[in-house]
Short mmCIF file of C-alpha atoms and ligand atoms in Angstrom, two decimals:
data_model
loop_
_atom_site.label_atom_id
_atom_site.label_comp_id
_atom_site.label_asym_id
_atom_site.label_seq_id
_atom_site.Cartn_x
_atom_site.Cartn_y
_atom_site.Cartn_z
CA UNK A 43 -40.33 22.98 17.81
CA UNK A 44 -38.66 25.78 16.71
CA UNK A 45 -35.57 25.37 18.28
CA UNK A 46 -35.48 22.06 16.09
CA UNK A 47 -35.94 23.84 13.21
CA UNK A 48 -32.94 26.26 13.89
CA UNK A 49 -31.04 23.60 14.53
CA UNK A 50 -31.21 22.17 11.60
CA UNK A 51 -30.96 25.38 9.87
CA UNK A 52 -27.09 25.61 11.48
CA UNK A 53 -27.12 22.29 10.22
CA UNK A 54 -27.67 23.14 7.00
CA UNK A 55 -25.04 25.98 6.71
CA UNK A 56 -22.54 24.17 8.81
CA UNK A 57 -23.30 21.44 6.88
CA UNK A 58 -22.57 23.26 3.87
CA UNK A 59 -19.73 25.12 4.87
CA UNK A 60 -18.26 22.17 5.65
CA UNK A 61 -18.27 20.98 2.00
CA UNK A 62 -16.84 24.12 0.50
CA UNK A 63 -13.63 23.41 2.58
CA UNK A 64 -13.79 19.92 1.27
CA UNK A 65 -13.64 21.45 -2.32
CA UNK A 66 -10.71 20.69 -4.20
CA UNK A 67 -10.13 23.87 -5.96
CA UNK A 68 -9.59 22.74 -9.88
CA UNK A 69 -5.65 22.27 -10.85
CA UNK A 70 -4.14 20.43 -13.34
CA UNK A 71 -0.87 18.56 -11.37
CA UNK A 72 0.48 15.56 -13.66
CA UNK A 73 -0.69 12.98 -12.09
CA UNK A 74 1.32 9.17 -12.23
CA UNK A 75 -0.70 6.17 -11.56
CA UNK A 76 2.43 3.85 -10.69
CA UNK A 77 1.25 0.26 -10.82
CA UNK A 78 2.33 -3.15 -9.37
CA UNK A 79 1.25 -5.82 -10.66
CA UNK A 80 0.88 -9.49 -7.71
CA UNK A 81 2.59 -7.28 -5.30
CA UNK A 82 1.35 -7.66 -1.86
CA UNK A 83 0.45 -5.56 0.93
CA UNK A 84 3.53 -6.96 3.34
CA UNK A 85 5.99 -6.38 0.15
CA UNK A 86 6.43 -3.01 1.14
CA UNK A 87 8.79 -1.84 4.17
CA UNK A 88 6.85 1.06 4.95
CA UNK A 89 3.93 -1.60 5.13
CA UNK A 90 5.92 -3.60 7.90
CA UNK A 91 8.18 -5.53 5.97
CA UNK A 92 11.30 -6.12 7.81
CA UNK A 93 12.66 -8.96 5.34
CA UNK A 94 13.53 -7.42 1.49
CA UNK A 95 14.26 -3.40 0.95
CA UNK A 96 12.55 -1.23 -0.45
CA UNK A 97 13.13 1.78 -0.06
CA UNK A 98 11.79 4.17 -3.15
CA UNK A 99 8.50 2.41 -2.05
CA UNK A 100 9.14 3.61 1.31
CA UNK A 101 9.45 6.81 -0.03
CA UNK A 102 6.59 7.53 -1.52
CA UNK A 103 5.04 6.57 1.69
CA UNK A 104 7.38 8.54 3.95
CA UNK A 105 6.68 11.47 2.03
CA UNK A 106 3.01 11.00 1.05
CA UNK A 107 -0.17 9.46 2.83
CA UNK A 108 -0.10 5.75 3.24
CA UNK A 109 -3.31 4.03 3.16
CA UNK A 110 -4.22 0.47 5.01
CA UNK A 111 -7.23 0.22 3.87
CA UNK A 112 -6.62 0.44 0.16
CA UNK A 113 -8.54 -2.01 -2.08
CA UNK A 114 -7.37 -2.86 -5.85
CA UNK A 115 -11.48 -3.24 -6.88
CA UNK A 116 -10.38 -6.47 -7.16
CA UNK A 117 -7.97 -9.29 -6.27
CA UNK A 118 -6.54 -10.38 -9.77
CA UNK A 119 -5.51 -8.37 -12.77
CA UNK A 120 -7.81 -7.61 -15.55
CA UNK A 121 -10.79 -6.40 -13.20
CA UNK A 122 -8.84 -4.52 -11.33
CA UNK A 123 -7.09 -2.09 -14.91
CA UNK A 124 -10.74 -2.34 -16.13
CA UNK A 125 -11.86 -0.57 -12.86
CA UNK A 126 -9.53 1.70 -12.59
CA UNK A 127 -9.93 3.00 -15.68
CA UNK A 128 -13.03 2.94 -16.49
CA UNK A 129 -14.67 3.70 -12.72
CA UNK A 130 -17.45 0.97 -12.46
CA UNK A 131 -16.88 -2.40 -10.69
CA UNK A 132 -15.29 -5.21 -12.65
CA UNK A 133 -18.04 -7.12 -11.59
CA UNK A 134 -20.87 -5.47 -13.96
CA UNK A 135 -19.30 -6.30 -16.09
CA UNK A 136 -19.01 -10.08 -17.20
CA UNK A 137 -15.97 -10.13 -19.84
CA UNK A 138 -13.48 -8.19 -16.73
CA UNK A 139 -11.86 -11.59 -15.43
CA UNK A 140 -8.99 -12.70 -16.56
CA UNK A 141 -8.04 -12.25 -19.91
CA UNK A 142 -5.89 -15.09 -22.68
CA UNK A 143 -3.39 -13.49 -24.43
CA UNK A 144 -5.37 -12.49 -27.73
CA UNK A 145 -8.80 -11.04 -26.19
CA UNK A 146 -10.63 -7.95 -27.70
CA UNK A 147 -11.17 -5.50 -25.72
CA UNK A 148 -13.73 -5.69 -22.96
CA UNK A 149 -13.67 -1.50 -22.68
CA UNK A 150 -16.02 -0.21 -24.75
CA UNK A 151 -14.72 2.99 -27.06
CA UNK A 152 -18.35 4.93 -26.05
CA UNK A 153 -17.82 4.64 -21.88
CA UNK A 154 -16.27 6.63 -19.70
CA UNK A 155 -12.36 6.33 -18.76
CA UNK A 156 -9.94 8.32 -16.84
CA UNK A 157 -7.88 9.27 -19.84
CA UNK A 158 -10.92 10.62 -21.60
CA UNK A 159 -11.68 12.72 -18.84
CA UNK A 160 -8.14 14.35 -18.21
CA UNK A 161 -8.12 15.24 -21.90
CA UNK A 162 -10.79 16.87 -22.49
CA UNK A 163 -9.18 19.09 -19.34
CA UNK A 164 -6.18 19.16 -21.65
CA UNK A 165 -4.00 16.78 -20.19
CA UNK A 166 -1.55 14.88 -22.98
CA UNK A 167 -2.33 10.82 -21.14
CA UNK A 168 0.13 7.95 -22.00
CA UNK A 169 0.66 4.33 -21.19
CA UNK A 170 3.11 2.36 -20.66
CA UNK A 171 3.91 -1.24 -19.20
CA UNK A 172 0.69 -4.05 -19.04
CA UNK A 173 -2.88 -3.48 -20.07
CA UNK A 174 -4.13 -6.81 -20.08
CA UNK A 175 -7.27 -5.24 -20.96
CA UNK A 176 -8.32 -7.02 -24.45
CA UNK A 177 -6.66 -5.53 -27.82
CA UNK A 178 -9.13 -5.50 -31.22
CA UNK A 179 -12.91 -6.66 -31.72
CA UNK A 180 -11.58 -9.94 -32.73
CA UNK A 181 -9.96 -12.59 -34.22
CA UNK A 182 -6.56 -10.28 -34.02
CA UNK A 183 -3.62 -9.72 -37.36
CA UNK A 184 -0.20 -8.52 -35.06
CA UNK A 185 0.89 -8.29 -38.23
CA UNK A 186 -1.47 -5.03 -39.10
CA UNK A 187 -2.08 -2.14 -36.35
CA UNK A 188 -3.76 -3.73 -33.66
CA UNK A 189 -6.64 -2.41 -32.32
CA UNK A 190 -8.92 -0.73 -31.07
CA UNK A 191 -6.90 -0.73 -27.85
CA UNK A 192 -5.40 1.74 -25.19
CA UNK A 193 -5.18 4.67 -28.57
CA UNK A 194 -8.85 4.04 -28.41
CA UNK A 195 -10.33 4.24 -25.11
CA UNK A 196 -8.00 7.82 -24.14
CA UNK A 197 -4.71 7.05 -24.32
CA UNK A 198 -2.71 9.74 -26.72
CA UNK A 199 0.41 7.35 -26.37
CA UNK A 200 0.25 3.28 -25.24
CA UNK A 201 3.41 1.78 -24.94
CA UNK A 202 1.98 -2.24 -24.14
CA UNK A 203 2.62 -5.75 -23.37
CA UNK A 204 -0.80 -6.95 -24.65
CA UNK A 205 -2.01 -9.18 -21.66
CA UNK A 206 0.75 -10.51 -18.73
CA UNK A 207 4.55 -11.20 -19.13
CA UNK A 208 3.28 -15.36 -19.31
CA UNK A 209 0.98 -14.96 -21.61
CA UNK A 210 2.23 -15.15 -25.91
CA UNK A 211 2.15 -12.24 -27.93
CA UNK A 212 5.70 -11.88 -26.31
CA UNK A 213 5.81 -8.32 -27.73
CA UNK A 214 5.72 -4.81 -26.80
CA UNK A 215 3.28 -2.56 -28.99
CA UNK A 216 3.38 1.23 -29.48
CA UNK A 217 0.32 2.89 -30.43
CA UNK A 218 -0.50 -0.44 -31.74
CA UNK A 219 2.05 -1.90 -34.00
CA UNK A 220 4.47 -4.74 -32.26
CA UNK A 221 7.45 -3.44 -32.56
CA UNK A 222 10.49 -4.82 -34.96
CA UNK A 223 8.41 -7.17 -36.72
CA UNK A 224 10.20 -8.59 -39.34
CA UNK A 225 7.44 -8.65 -42.08
CA UNK A 226 9.37 -11.87 -43.99
CA UNK A 227 8.55 -13.52 -40.48
CA UNK A 228 4.57 -12.61 -39.40
CA UNK A 229 3.94 -13.86 -36.13
CA UNK A 230 0.54 -15.60 -35.24
CA UNK A 231 -1.54 -16.00 -32.42
CA UNK A 232 -3.73 -19.00 -30.72
CA UNK A 233 -4.60 -18.86 -27.31
CA UNK A 234 -6.59 -22.11 -28.27
CA UNK A 235 -4.51 -24.30 -30.91
CA UNK A 236 -0.96 -25.30 -31.68
CA UNK A 237 1.10 -24.19 -34.80
CA UNK A 238 2.36 -26.85 -36.10
CA UNK A 239 5.94 -27.74 -35.77
CA UNK A 240 6.30 -25.68 -32.69
CA UNK A 241 7.57 -27.24 -29.80
CA UNK A 242 5.58 -26.53 -26.58
CA UNK A 243 6.57 -26.65 -22.14
CA UNK A 244 4.78 -29.90 -22.18
CA UNK A 245 6.13 -31.91 -24.69
CA UNK A 246 9.09 -30.37 -24.92
CA UNK A 247 10.91 -29.78 -21.26
CA UNK A 248 13.67 -30.17 -22.16
CA UNK A 249 13.89 -26.76 -24.13
CA UNK A 250 12.92 -25.12 -20.86
CA UNK A 251 14.93 -22.87 -18.71
CA UNK A 252 12.25 -22.12 -16.24
CA UNK A 253 10.03 -25.46 -15.24
CA UNK A 254 6.53 -25.14 -15.01
CA UNK A 255 4.08 -25.84 -12.18
CA UNK A 256 0.84 -25.14 -13.59
CA UNK A 257 0.16 -24.87 -16.59
CA UNK A 258 2.21 -22.78 -18.57
CA UNK A 259 2.90 -25.52 -21.16
CA UNK A 260 2.64 -23.76 -24.49
CA UNK A 261 4.49 -22.09 -26.61
CA UNK A 262 8.42 -21.53 -25.35
CA UNK A 263 9.89 -17.83 -25.86
CA UNK A 264 12.99 -17.46 -24.16
CA UNK A 265 13.13 -21.21 -23.12
CA UNK A 266 9.75 -20.10 -21.28
CA UNK A 267 6.80 -22.24 -21.21
CA UNK A 268 3.81 -18.96 -21.41
CA UNK A 269 0.07 -19.82 -21.87
CA UNK A 270 -1.51 -19.72 -25.14
CA UNK A 271 0.53 -20.64 -28.21
CA UNK A 272 2.02 -18.25 -30.79
CA UNK A 273 4.62 -18.63 -34.06
CA UNK A 274 7.25 -16.27 -35.83
CA UNK A 275 7.67 -12.78 -34.84
CA UNK A 276 10.67 -13.94 -33.58
CA UNK A 277 12.64 -10.24 -34.36
CA UNK A 278 9.95 -9.22 -31.99
CA UNK A 279 10.16 -10.82 -29.13
CA UNK A 280 11.15 -8.81 -25.69
CA UNK A 281 13.82 -9.21 -24.18
CA UNK A 282 12.22 -11.16 -20.54
CA UNK A 283 15.47 -10.28 -18.35
CA UNK A 284 15.81 -6.42 -19.78
CA UNK A 285 12.08 -5.60 -19.62
CA UNK A 286 11.79 -3.77 -16.32
CA UNK A 287 14.26 -1.16 -18.36
CA UNK A 288 12.98 -1.61 -21.42
CA UNK A 289 9.54 -0.39 -19.72
CA UNK A 290 11.87 2.41 -16.97
CA UNK A 291 12.50 3.84 -20.54
CA UNK A 292 9.18 4.24 -22.46
CA UNK A 293 8.18 5.79 -19.39
CA UNK A 294 10.91 8.05 -18.49
CA UNK A 295 11.21 9.70 -22.50
CA UNK A 296 7.43 10.08 -21.90
CA UNK A 297 7.79 12.31 -18.92
CA UNK A 298 10.70 14.34 -20.80
CA UNK A 299 8.51 14.11 -23.42
CA UNK A 300 6.10 15.83 -22.34
CA UNK A 301 7.17 17.65 -19.09
CA UNK A 302 5.94 21.45 -20.70
CA UNK A 303 2.37 20.47 -20.67
CA UNK A 304 -0.34 17.99 -17.55
CA UNK A 305 0.08 14.69 -18.36
CA UNK A 306 -1.10 11.33 -17.18
CA UNK A 307 1.06 8.80 -16.72
CA UNK A 308 -0.50 5.42 -16.03
CA UNK A 309 3.05 3.60 -15.75
CA UNK A 310 2.18 -0.36 -15.23
CA UNK A 311 5.41 -2.09 -14.07
CA UNK A 312 5.04 -6.35 -14.43
CA UNK A 313 6.95 -7.59 -11.48
CA UNK A 314 6.57 -9.06 -9.78
CA UNK A 315 4.11 -11.26 -11.52
CA UNK A 316 5.24 -14.76 -13.33
CA UNK A 317 7.91 -15.10 -14.99
CA UNK A 318 9.89 -13.67 -12.83
CA UNK A 319 12.82 -12.27 -14.39
CA UNK A 320 14.79 -9.98 -12.59
CA UNK A 321 18.21 -8.68 -15.31
CA UNK A 322 21.06 -10.05 -13.64
CA UNK A 323 22.11 -7.45 -11.72
CA UNK A 324 18.67 -7.90 -9.57
CA UNK A 325 19.97 -11.91 -9.48
CA UNK A 326 19.93 -12.60 -6.29
CA UNK A 327 19.56 -8.71 -4.94
CA UNK A 328 17.13 -10.65 -2.15
CA UNK A 329 18.21 -13.44 -0.89
CA UNK A 330 14.79 -14.93 -1.94
CA UNK A 331 15.14 -15.76 -5.15
CA UNK A 332 13.65 -13.72 -7.92
CA UNK A 333 9.80 -13.16 -7.10
CA UNK A 334 12.36 -11.01 -4.18
CA UNK A 335 14.43 -9.91 -6.64
CA UNK A 336 12.55 -8.69 -8.95
CA UNK A 337 10.75 -7.05 -5.54
CA UNK A 338 14.10 -5.44 -5.33
CA UNK A 339 14.15 -4.44 -9.29
CA UNK A 340 10.89 -2.81 -9.68
CA UNK A 341 12.01 -0.48 -6.03
CA UNK A 342 14.72 0.57 -8.10
CA UNK A 343 12.45 1.36 -11.51
CA UNK A 344 10.66 3.41 -9.16
CA UNK A 345 13.60 5.64 -7.35
CA UNK A 346 15.14 5.93 -11.13
CA UNK A 347 12.03 7.16 -12.53
CA UNK A 348 11.36 9.32 -9.03
CA UNK A 349 14.52 10.75 -10.28
CA UNK A 350 13.38 11.53 -13.86
CA UNK A 351 11.04 13.87 -11.78
CA UNK A 352 12.91 15.63 -10.34
CA UNK A 353 15.65 16.00 -13.14
CA UNK A 354 12.83 17.65 -14.43
CA UNK A 355 11.58 19.96 -11.99
CA UNK A 356 8.30 17.99 -11.68
CA UNK A 357 7.99 16.92 -8.44
CA UNK A 358 6.02 19.63 -7.07
CA UNK A 359 3.43 19.55 -9.76
CA UNK A 360 3.05 15.78 -10.32
CA UNK A 361 0.48 13.92 -7.93
CA UNK A 362 1.47 10.60 -7.73
CA UNK A 363 -0.68 7.42 -6.48
CA UNK A 364 1.10 4.00 -6.09
CA UNK A 365 -0.60 0.38 -5.72
CA UNK A 366 -1.55 -2.93 -6.97
CA UNK A 367 -3.15 -4.40 -9.03
CA UNK A 368 -3.71 -7.47 -6.67
CA UNK A 369 -2.40 -9.60 -3.65
CA UNK A 370 0.76 -11.74 -3.61
CA UNK A 371 0.91 -14.62 -4.86
CA UNK A 372 4.40 -17.51 -4.47
CA UNK A 373 3.70 -20.70 -6.53
CA UNK A 374 1.65 -18.86 -9.79
CA UNK A 375 2.45 -21.72 -11.81
CA UNK A 376 6.21 -21.91 -12.32
CA UNK A 377 9.24 -23.34 -10.03
CA UNK A 378 11.16 -20.22 -8.74
CA UNK A 379 11.76 -20.73 -5.92
CA UNK A 380 8.99 -18.68 -4.46
CA UNK A 381 8.23 -20.81 -1.78
CA UNK A 382 11.46 -22.26 -0.89
CA UNK A 383 13.67 -19.26 0.13
CA UNK A 384 10.99 -17.06 1.79
CA UNK A 385 11.91 -17.21 4.83
CA UNK A 386 9.98 -15.00 7.71
CA UNK A 387 9.13 -12.83 5.06
CA UNK A 388 4.75 -12.57 4.97
CA UNK A 389 3.74 -11.02 1.66
CA UNK A 390 -0.08 -10.14 2.81
CA UNK A 391 1.63 -9.18 5.85
CA UNK A 392 -1.23 -9.64 8.29
CA UNK A 393 -3.66 -10.57 5.98
CA UNK A 394 -5.59 -13.66 5.00
CA UNK A 395 -4.88 -14.68 1.77
CA UNK A 396 -3.95 -13.44 -1.45
CA UNK A 397 -3.58 -13.05 -5.30
CA UNK A 398 -7.77 -13.86 -5.71
CA UNK A 399 -8.56 -14.87 -2.74
CA UNK A 400 -12.22 -12.65 -1.20
CA UNK A 401 -10.53 -11.97 1.88
CA UNK A 402 -8.45 -9.60 2.99
CA UNK A 403 -5.04 -9.96 0.60
CA UNK A 404 -7.11 -10.43 -2.36
CA UNK A 405 -7.30 -7.02 -2.99
CA UNK A 406 -6.47 -4.85 -0.23
CA UNK A 407 -3.08 -3.87 -1.17
CA UNK A 408 0.10 -1.03 -1.22
CA UNK A 409 -1.97 2.48 -1.92
CA UNK A 410 0.12 5.43 -1.34
CA UNK A 411 -0.57 9.22 -2.85
CA UNK A 412 2.62 11.73 -3.01
CA UNK A 413 2.63 15.07 -3.85
CA UNK A 414 5.77 17.10 -2.47
CA UNK A 415 4.64 19.96 -0.95
CA UNK A 416 0.75 19.76 -1.70
CA UNK A 417 0.34 16.95 0.38
CA UNK A 418 1.27 16.34 3.98
CA UNK A 419 2.70 12.89 5.02
CA UNK A 420 0.66 10.88 6.69
CA UNK A 421 -1.28 7.60 7.67
CA UNK A 422 -4.45 7.28 6.21
CA UNK A 423 -6.87 4.49 7.97
CA UNK A 424 -9.56 5.59 5.28
CA UNK A 425 -11.78 3.35 3.05
CA UNK A 426 -10.45 4.59 -0.62
CA UNK A 427 -10.37 2.14 -3.46
CA UNK A 428 -8.78 2.62 -7.11
CA UNK A 429 -12.42 2.57 -8.11
CA UNK A 430 -12.08 6.01 -7.14
CA UNK A 431 -9.63 7.11 -9.18
CA UNK A 432 -11.85 8.61 -11.98
CA UNK A 433 -13.93 10.59 -10.09
CA UNK A 434 -11.69 11.77 -8.06
CA UNK A 435 -9.09 13.47 -10.07
CA UNK A 436 -12.25 14.41 -11.86
CA UNK A 437 -13.15 16.93 -9.40
CA UNK A 438 -9.61 17.50 -8.97
CA UNK A 439 -8.68 18.66 -11.91
CA UNK A 440 -12.88 19.87 -13.06
CA UNK A 441 -13.53 17.43 -15.07
CA UNK A 442 -16.65 16.28 -15.57
CA UNK A 443 -17.88 13.22 -13.61
CA UNK A 444 -21.07 10.97 -13.58
CA UNK A 445 -22.89 9.25 -11.58
CA UNK A 446 -20.60 6.01 -11.48
CA UNK A 447 -19.53 3.77 -8.58
CA UNK A 448 -16.83 5.97 -8.51
CA UNK A 449 -16.78 8.41 -5.85
CA UNK A 450 -15.33 11.53 -5.26
CA UNK A 451 -12.59 10.80 -2.59
CA UNK A 452 -10.31 13.41 -4.04
CA UNK A 453 -10.02 14.38 -0.16
CA UNK A 454 -9.10 11.10 0.97
CA UNK A 455 -7.06 10.89 -1.14
CA UNK A 456 -5.36 14.32 -0.79
CA UNK A 457 -5.71 15.04 3.22
CA UNK A 458 -4.89 12.38 5.81
CA UNK A 459 -7.56 13.51 7.80
CA UNK A 460 -9.94 13.49 4.69
CA UNK A 461 -12.45 11.16 5.10
CA UNK A 462 -13.11 7.97 2.67
CA UNK A 463 -15.57 5.19 2.03
CA UNK A 464 -18.35 4.03 3.90
CA UNK A 465 -18.72 0.94 2.42
CA UNK A 466 -17.75 -1.37 -1.05
CA UNK A 467 -17.78 -4.21 -2.68
CA UNK A 468 -14.56 -6.34 -3.70
CA UNK A 469 -14.54 -9.07 -6.00
CA UNK A 470 -12.04 -12.09 -6.83
CA UNK A 471 -12.60 -14.59 -9.87
CA UNK A 472 -16.91 -13.04 -9.94
CA UNK A 473 -17.42 -13.97 -6.35
CA UNK A 474 -18.12 -10.25 -4.11
CA UNK A 475 -17.92 -9.23 -0.65
CA UNK A 476 -18.46 -5.96 1.17
CA UNK A 477 -16.78 -4.04 3.69
CA UNK A 478 -18.20 -1.51 5.96
CA UNK A 479 -17.05 -0.04 7.73
CA UNK A 480 -14.98 -2.43 10.57
CA UNK A 481 -16.48 -4.88 8.85
CA UNK A 482 -16.92 -7.62 6.49
CA UNK A 483 -18.69 -9.92 5.23
CA UNK A 484 -17.98 -12.43 2.83
CA UNK A 485 -21.39 -14.08 0.94
CA UNK A 486 -21.69 -17.75 0.58
CA UNK A 487 -20.59 -20.05 -2.28
CA UNK A 488 -19.87 -22.87 -3.27
CA UNK A 489 -16.20 -23.72 -4.85
CA UNK A 490 -13.42 -24.87 -3.17
CA UNK A 491 -11.53 -23.13 0.38
CA UNK A 492 -8.48 -23.30 -1.10
CA UNK A 493 -6.86 -22.92 -4.67
CA UNK A 494 -4.23 -26.21 -4.30
CA UNK A 495 -2.40 -25.04 -7.69
CA UNK A 496 -1.26 -21.72 -5.95
CA UNK A 497 -1.90 -22.92 -1.90
CA UNK A 498 -3.72 -19.36 -0.97
CA UNK A 499 -7.34 -19.87 0.47
CA UNK A 500 -10.57 -18.97 -1.57
CA UNK A 501 -11.83 -17.01 0.86
CA UNK A 502 -15.17 -19.40 -0.26
CA UNK A 503 -17.39 -21.33 3.09
CA UNK A 504 -21.02 -21.81 2.27
CA UNK A 505 -21.53 -20.50 5.16
CA UNK A 506 -22.15 -16.71 5.74
CA UNK A 507 -19.24 -14.95 7.23
CA UNK A 508 -18.43 -11.43 9.10
CA UNK A 509 -15.36 -9.90 10.41
CA UNK A 510 -14.86 -7.42 12.58
CA UNK A 511 -11.12 -6.34 10.91
CA UNK A 512 -10.43 -3.41 13.81
CA UNK A 513 -10.31 -6.76 16.13
CA UNK A 514 -9.74 -9.16 13.72
CA UNK A 515 -7.82 -8.09 10.97
CA UNK A 516 -6.15 -12.47 10.38
CA UNK A 517 -9.87 -12.52 9.78
CA UNK A 518 -9.66 -16.18 12.24
CA UNK A 519 -13.16 -15.46 14.07
CA UNK A 520 -16.27 -15.85 11.67
CA UNK A 521 -18.68 -13.69 13.69
CA UNK A 522 -22.06 -13.94 11.66
CA UNK A 523 -23.59 -16.10 14.03
CA UNK A 524 -23.07 -14.09 17.44
CA UNK A 525 -23.78 -10.93 15.84
CA UNK A 526 -26.73 -11.39 13.38
CA UNK A 527 -27.81 -7.90 13.03
CA UNK A 528 -24.65 -6.06 11.73
CA UNK A 529 -24.65 -9.14 9.50
CA UNK A 530 -27.96 -8.82 8.25
CA UNK A 531 -27.21 -4.66 8.25
CA UNK A 532 -24.19 -5.57 5.14
CA UNK A 533 -26.22 -8.31 3.39
CA UNK A 534 -29.23 -5.57 2.85
CA UNK A 535 -25.97 -2.62 1.88
CA UNK A 536 -25.08 -5.44 -0.37
CA UNK A 537 -27.99 -6.48 -1.76
CA UNK A 538 -28.59 -2.55 -2.28
CA UNK A 539 -25.17 -2.46 -4.24
CA UNK A 540 -25.38 -5.56 -6.08
C1 LIG B 795 -3.76 -17.36 -14.58
C2 LIG B 795 -1.96 -17.66 -14.78
C3 LIG B 795 -1.55 -17.57 -13.92
C4 LIG B 795 -1.03 -15.94 -13.90
C5 LIG B 795 -3.15 -14.85 -13.79
C6 LIG B 795 -3.20 -14.37 -14.47
C7 LIG B 795 -1.90 -20.21 -15.07
C8 LIG B 795 -2.34 -22.35 -14.42
N1 LIG B 795 -2.30 -19.22 -13.99
O1 LIG B 795 -4.85 -17.65 -14.86
O2 LIG B 795 -0.34 -17.47 -14.26
O3 LIG B 795 -0.97 -15.20 -15.60
O4 LIG B 795 -3.44 -15.99 -14.70
O5 LIG B 795 -2.38 -13.05 -13.73
O6 LIG B 795 -2.86 -20.55 -16.50
S1 LIG B 795 -3.12 -11.73 -13.26
O7 LIG B 795 -2.23 -10.16 -12.75
O8 LIG B 795 -2.94 -11.20 -14.81
O9 LIG B 795 -4.73 -11.54 -12.91
CA1 LIG B 796 -1.44 -9.10 -11.00
#
């Protein structure tokens, strides 16, 4: 008994020393999240892609920590972005689902967010790129200041597209104001009903330069059928082929303008989400059609952006987190040859499923942390999630943390040997599954096993599924019957979290 007592005392002391060593000293580096849209686990050279060249993504991976078990919180955009910014599991908020082009803001303006936390520590905070978390509180008048939006949930500066490239409104907003709007030609948007006399992709296919496959047949902007209806605001319409350059320029300007103080920039690129509209100088660059071309374009953007950081002397003082909001999809609604020209490229790498899927390729994404001179390059197999950025970055900068779903993984994010999560609930289209250790459990659900439109397996089955990812990364063998005790263990943990 006394021996035991002493031993446990020893453990206590050791434990606290260990915890001490793991605590990250409070620092205030600039923090940049570079966030791709629908970039798959296998779309990056550093993650095994051989058919497409991504030298600039790879440079981050080689100079930083490349996570092989890094997750978005969901297999679709809005929920992943919600979790990234709020640190809350997206399935706790029923509005965190793929939003319409004109949808109200789903983050409560009183809610904790990553940019708000950083602001309390003196950071200037900015977002450039895709938002897709809703704007306003009801019907939006796009001809006035639009809000609440990013500015009301913590961003000092916001230059965004409201939703997605395939949804109206097809305009940029700076701090709530539609850019380039002519008051003589006001902009109107309706998610459900067309404006009289306005052509649509469905009724006027002769006006289209990109053919729709499913959905995407409502208002036509720049020859592309979109989701939703809009009218007017012509002078404000973006040029799709210039979008990448446009956001890049805004991100570079943000860095140059705020280089003298700690800043947080959320640079949310639109690629390779549909419609894939590479700038002409990238057309044909991948040999894979527009999907490949916009990945090459995005890689180039990241290279240019990194050059800017170098040029202003910020590389050694900036933590960069590179990731994607969900897994890959080929045909997401337009005929753009993504399937036909794929060749030997595997956008999901060795993983099963893709965007919208509960299988691994849905939410397991490229995930890299990079901080020149601070992070030792390496590969980490630890389980990490974008959900944890809020708490982890709070620990890094000495910001306030609270007990949310977001866990402090700063040691894992900054050190390839640091420990990650024990378990994680991932979401896909309002269904959830549990990852724990090497195992993943998908509870039974009703629904289609295949999303036929996009040709992606959903991971849905009426049976319990249990996979050992260590021996079966491709999720081919359901071990639920063979390992009932393991299954039970994961079910219990799942029930506890949910
Ligand atoms: C789907 C769209 C798809 C894409 C997705 C959102 C149809 C038929 N499909 O509803 O093209 O826009 O929403 O993607 O409309 S995400 O990456 O923003 O989640
Ligand atoms: Ca996405």
